[in-house]
Amino acid sequence: MAESHCAAVMLAPLANFTSAFGSDRLVTFDAPVGMIVVSPARVDSKSSWTATRENIVVALPPESMEQLAGHEFGGGSWELQPSPFGIVDRKALQLAQMLKAELTSAEPPNELLVDSLVTIFGVHLLRNYSSRARTIVRRKGGLSNEAARRVQEYLRENFARKLSVNELAALCGLSAGHFIQAFTKTFGEPPHKFLVNIRLNFAEKLLIETDMTIAEVAYLSGFSSQSHLTSAMRKYKQATPALIRMRS
């Protein structure tokens, strides 16, 4: 449990990233470039990964964020909120890449520049991931944080059954066409691919941890048949169910 507010931004894709906040159940997903994970101070979180993780982590002490919030909101209460897993934040990625470039330069880093970038990052967190976020409706064509959390939780709870775009769009109060665009803007991939990844990660877990047949795994993971699971796994994981089971 960190004493500072922290935010991590992925600088390279990472497969099979597992994470959870507080008492929430662990979820496993493929983390795309630009994914941000916002961890408020003193909120328990758990994360694990199996490959090299390339990211920038910005830690901001509560007193520093309080000072920034005072200038940003002009007083009043506020709290930083965890980000939906898988959300892509292009602005945060840009700032993280600038920080990496400055910190890894052959020359000593410019302390004023680093401090400025961290300050801008802190303001960005307040504007987009706090209870006082100004972008509560939609962020530059994407879903609001509330809508992103709602649809993400819905997908993780209902991934094994047939889902429609209209059903998901209704959760966010959007038309189907607008929802697809907003979802893709927010998570960096369209709804169908996001859903396939959830199903594949669950299938992989069953293949490794149980002795169910591949056909049973396919059915429980939301695929129409064993061959459907196999083709999807070959396309997105560059492996087959049998190969994954052999590796475990």
XYZ file of C-alpha atoms in Angstrom:
248
model
C 0.000 0.000 0.000
C 1.735 3.172 -1.225
C 1.716 6.403 0.764
C 1.834 8.457 -2.448
C -0.572 8.714 -5.354
C 0.930 6.692 -8.213
C 0.241 6.370 -11.909
C 1.943 3.929 -14.278
C 1.917 4.361 -18.053
C 2.831 1.457 -20.322
C 5.563 2.286 -22.845
C 5.390 -1.142 -24.502
C 2.614 -3.757 -24.778
C 2.526 -6.428 -22.094
C 0.623 -9.712 -22.334
C -1.062 -11.375 -19.359
C -0.970 -8.427 -16.975
C -2.872 -9.245 -13.766
C -4.111 -6.584 -11.373
C -6.737 -5.670 -8.778
C -7.605 -2.799 -6.451
C -8.613 -3.332 -2.838
C -10.828 -6.378 -2.392
C -11.709 -6.587 -6.105
C -11.002 -9.874 -7.826
C -7.846 -10.172 -9.905
C -8.303 -9.630 -13.637
C -5.876 -10.636 -16.385
C -5.632 -8.794 -19.678
C -3.185 -7.684 -22.375
C -1.930 -4.198 -21.528
C -1.570 -1.962 -24.621
C 0.890 0.880 -25.135
C -0.451 3.987 -23.419
C -2.468 2.102 -20.823
C -2.586 4.010 -17.547
C -3.050 2.538 -14.084
C -3.964 5.138 -11.471
C -3.413 4.001 -7.866
C -4.613 6.429 -5.180
C -2.518 6.732 -2.027
C -3.233 4.218 0.728
C -5.422 2.063 -1.519
C -4.294 -1.547 -1.579
C -3.463 -2.861 -5.050
C -1.993 -6.045 -6.483
C -0.243 -6.572 -9.820
C 1.787 -9.305 -11.472
C 3.248 -9.983 -14.893
C 5.373 -12.667 -16.530
C 7.476 -10.654 -19.004
C 9.610 -7.526 -18.865
C 7.411 -4.540 -18.088
C 8.391 -1.210 -19.647
C 6.608 1.714 -18.066
C 6.992 5.059 -16.348
C 5.668 5.354 -12.798
C 4.950 8.821 -11.432
C 4.529 9.086 -7.649
C 3.006 12.236 -6.158
C 2.839 12.779 -2.359
C -0.652 13.634 -1.051
C 0.511 17.086 0.091
C 1.733 17.923 -3.427
C -1.560 16.788 -4.965
C -3.501 18.804 -2.372
C -1.592 21.887 -3.430
C -2.261 21.207 -7.103
C -5.935 20.528 -6.367
C -6.231 23.823 -4.517
C -5.087 25.700 -7.617
C -7.128 23.507 -9.965
C -10.439 23.326 -8.101
C -10.242 26.391 -5.876
C -10.946 24.421 -2.708
C -13.384 21.743 -1.688
C -12.959 18.020 -1.209
C -11.719 15.655 -3.889
C -10.253 12.178 -4.191
C -8.207 10.383 -6.805
C -9.997 7.400 -8.322
C -8.550 4.162 -9.763
C -8.616 4.025 -13.558
C -10.472 1.294 -15.465
C -8.059 -1.502 -16.408
C -6.954 -1.301 -20.045
C -7.806 2.364 -20.567
C -5.444 4.095 -23.038
C -4.475 7.679 -22.213
C -2.647 9.375 -25.098
C -1.851 12.536 -23.124
C -0.352 10.529 -20.258
C 1.658 8.479 -22.780
C 3.073 11.645 -24.323
C 4.153 12.948 -20.913
C 5.624 9.565 -19.951
C 7.649 9.393 -23.169
C 8.993 12.904 -22.530
C 9.966 11.917 -18.980
C 11.714 8.781 -20.208
C 13.623 10.724 -22.868
C 14.843 13.255 -20.310
C 15.716 10.723 -17.608
C 17.589 8.369 -19.956
C 19.491 11.042 -21.871
C 23.277 10.886 -21.922
C 23.274 14.328 -20.321
C 22.167 14.911 -16.711
C 18.402 15.492 -16.640
C 17.107 19.038 -16.521
C 15.529 19.097 -13.061
C 13.211 21.978 -13.904
C 11.897 20.170 -16.975
C 11.328 16.948 -15.008
C 9.547 18.876 -12.252
C 7.387 20.643 -14.837
C 6.416 17.375 -16.542
C 5.519 15.766 -13.202
C 3.426 18.806 -12.280
C 1.570 18.696 -15.611
C 1.043 14.965 -15.073
C -0.457 15.638 -11.651
C -2.869 18.210 -13.061
C -3.830 15.734 -15.792
C -4.682 13.136 -13.136
C -6.855 15.614 -11.236
C -8.717 16.662 -14.369
C -9.354 13.137 -15.589
C -9.182 10.655 -12.700
C -10.550 12.458 -9.653
C -14.004 12.909 -8.160
C -13.853 16.505 -9.393
C -12.858 15.572 -12.948
C -13.936 18.198 -15.439
C -14.317 15.659 -18.232
C -17.158 13.809 -16.563
C -19.208 13.558 -19.791
C -16.684 12.383 -22.356
C -12.957 12.820 -22.805
C -12.045 13.918 -26.337
C -14.435 11.552 -28.050
C -13.901 8.694 -25.605
C -16.017 7.291 -22.787
C -16.199 9.029 -19.439
C -14.375 7.279 -16.599
C -17.719 6.230 -15.128
C -18.967 4.774 -18.430
C -15.621 3.035 -19.033
C -15.768 1.353 -15.631
C -19.408 0.373 -16.116
C -18.937 -1.269 -19.513
C -15.661 -2.904 -18.488
C -17.229 -4.500 -15.417
C -20.213 -5.602 -17.504
C -17.944 -7.277 -20.060
C -15.957 -9.092 -17.372
C -19.141 -10.360 -15.710
C -20.939 -11.409 -18.923
C -18.134 -12.368 -21.329
C -19.224 -16.015 -21.585
C -22.570 -15.220 -23.198
C -23.512 -13.563 -26.474
C -23.306 -9.768 -26.245
C -24.461 -7.114 -28.717
C -23.093 -3.657 -29.454
C -26.538 -2.188 -28.786
C -26.572 -3.796 -25.340
C -23.180 -2.329 -24.456
C -23.970 1.050 -25.976
C -27.136 1.293 -23.868
C -25.013 1.021 -20.719
C -23.292 4.247 -21.747
C -26.319 6.052 -23.157
C -24.809 6.160 -26.649
C -25.784 5.049 -30.133
C -24.076 1.883 -31.363
C -21.864 3.742 -33.834
C -20.822 6.388 -31.330
C -20.163 3.719 -28.700
C -17.747 1.782 -30.935
C -15.772 4.948 -31.670
C -15.748 6.079 -28.022
C -14.808 2.616 -26.720
C -11.945 2.307 -29.217
C -10.707 5.790 -28.310
C -10.746 4.910 -24.611
C -9.296 1.385 -24.617
C -7.168 1.482 -27.757
C -9.027 -1.406 -29.393
C -12.618 -2.053 -30.551
C -15.155 -3.798 -28.286
C -15.007 -7.135 -30.117
C -11.239 -7.455 -29.691
C -11.429 -6.397 -26.045
C -14.046 -9.103 -25.454
C -12.038 -11.758 -27.311
C -9.025 -11.011 -25.109
C -11.111 -11.445 -21.947
C -12.382 -14.792 -23.242
C -8.926 -15.954 -24.292
C -7.360 -15.028 -20.952
C -10.083 -16.968 -19.130
C -9.658 -19.940 -21.470
C -5.902 -19.912 -20.906
C -6.455 -19.942 -17.147
C -8.781 -22.959 -17.420
C -6.357 -24.805 -19.692
C -3.506 -24.329 -17.223
C -5.359 -24.816 -13.942
C -7.946 -27.505 -14.772
C -8.191 -30.823 -16.608
C -11.320 -29.820 -18.534
C -11.459 -30.840 -22.176
C -10.677 -28.145 -24.711
C -14.296 -28.272 -25.878
C -15.488 -27.613 -22.311
C -13.014 -24.741 -21.934
C -14.262 -23.241 -25.188
C -17.891 -23.381 -24.054
C -17.221 -21.863 -20.609
C -15.099 -19.104 -22.146
C -17.786 -17.941 -24.560
C -16.593 -19.561 -27.797
C -19.048 -21.421 -29.993
C -16.818 -24.473 -30.451
C -13.379 -25.937 -29.895
C -12.336 -24.905 -33.389
C -13.537 -21.335 -32.739
C -11.354 -21.168 -29.606
C -8.401 -22.658 -31.470
C -8.598 -20.189 -34.367
C -8.969 -17.197 -32.027
C -6.087 -18.332 -29.847
C -3.886 -18.900 -32.878
C -4.735 -15.446 -34.222
C -4.323 -13.424 -31.016
C -1.976 -15.559 -28.891
C 0.100 -17.251 -31.610
C -0.551 -20.580 -29.907
C -3.158 -23.325 -29.709
C -5.054 -24.623 -26.664
C -3.095 -27.876 -26.816
C 0.225 -26.027 -26.896
C -0.733 -23.825 -23.948
C -1.718 -26.902 -21.961
C 1.589 -28.601 -22.825
C 3.554 -25.582 -21.583
C 1.828 -25.551 -18.188
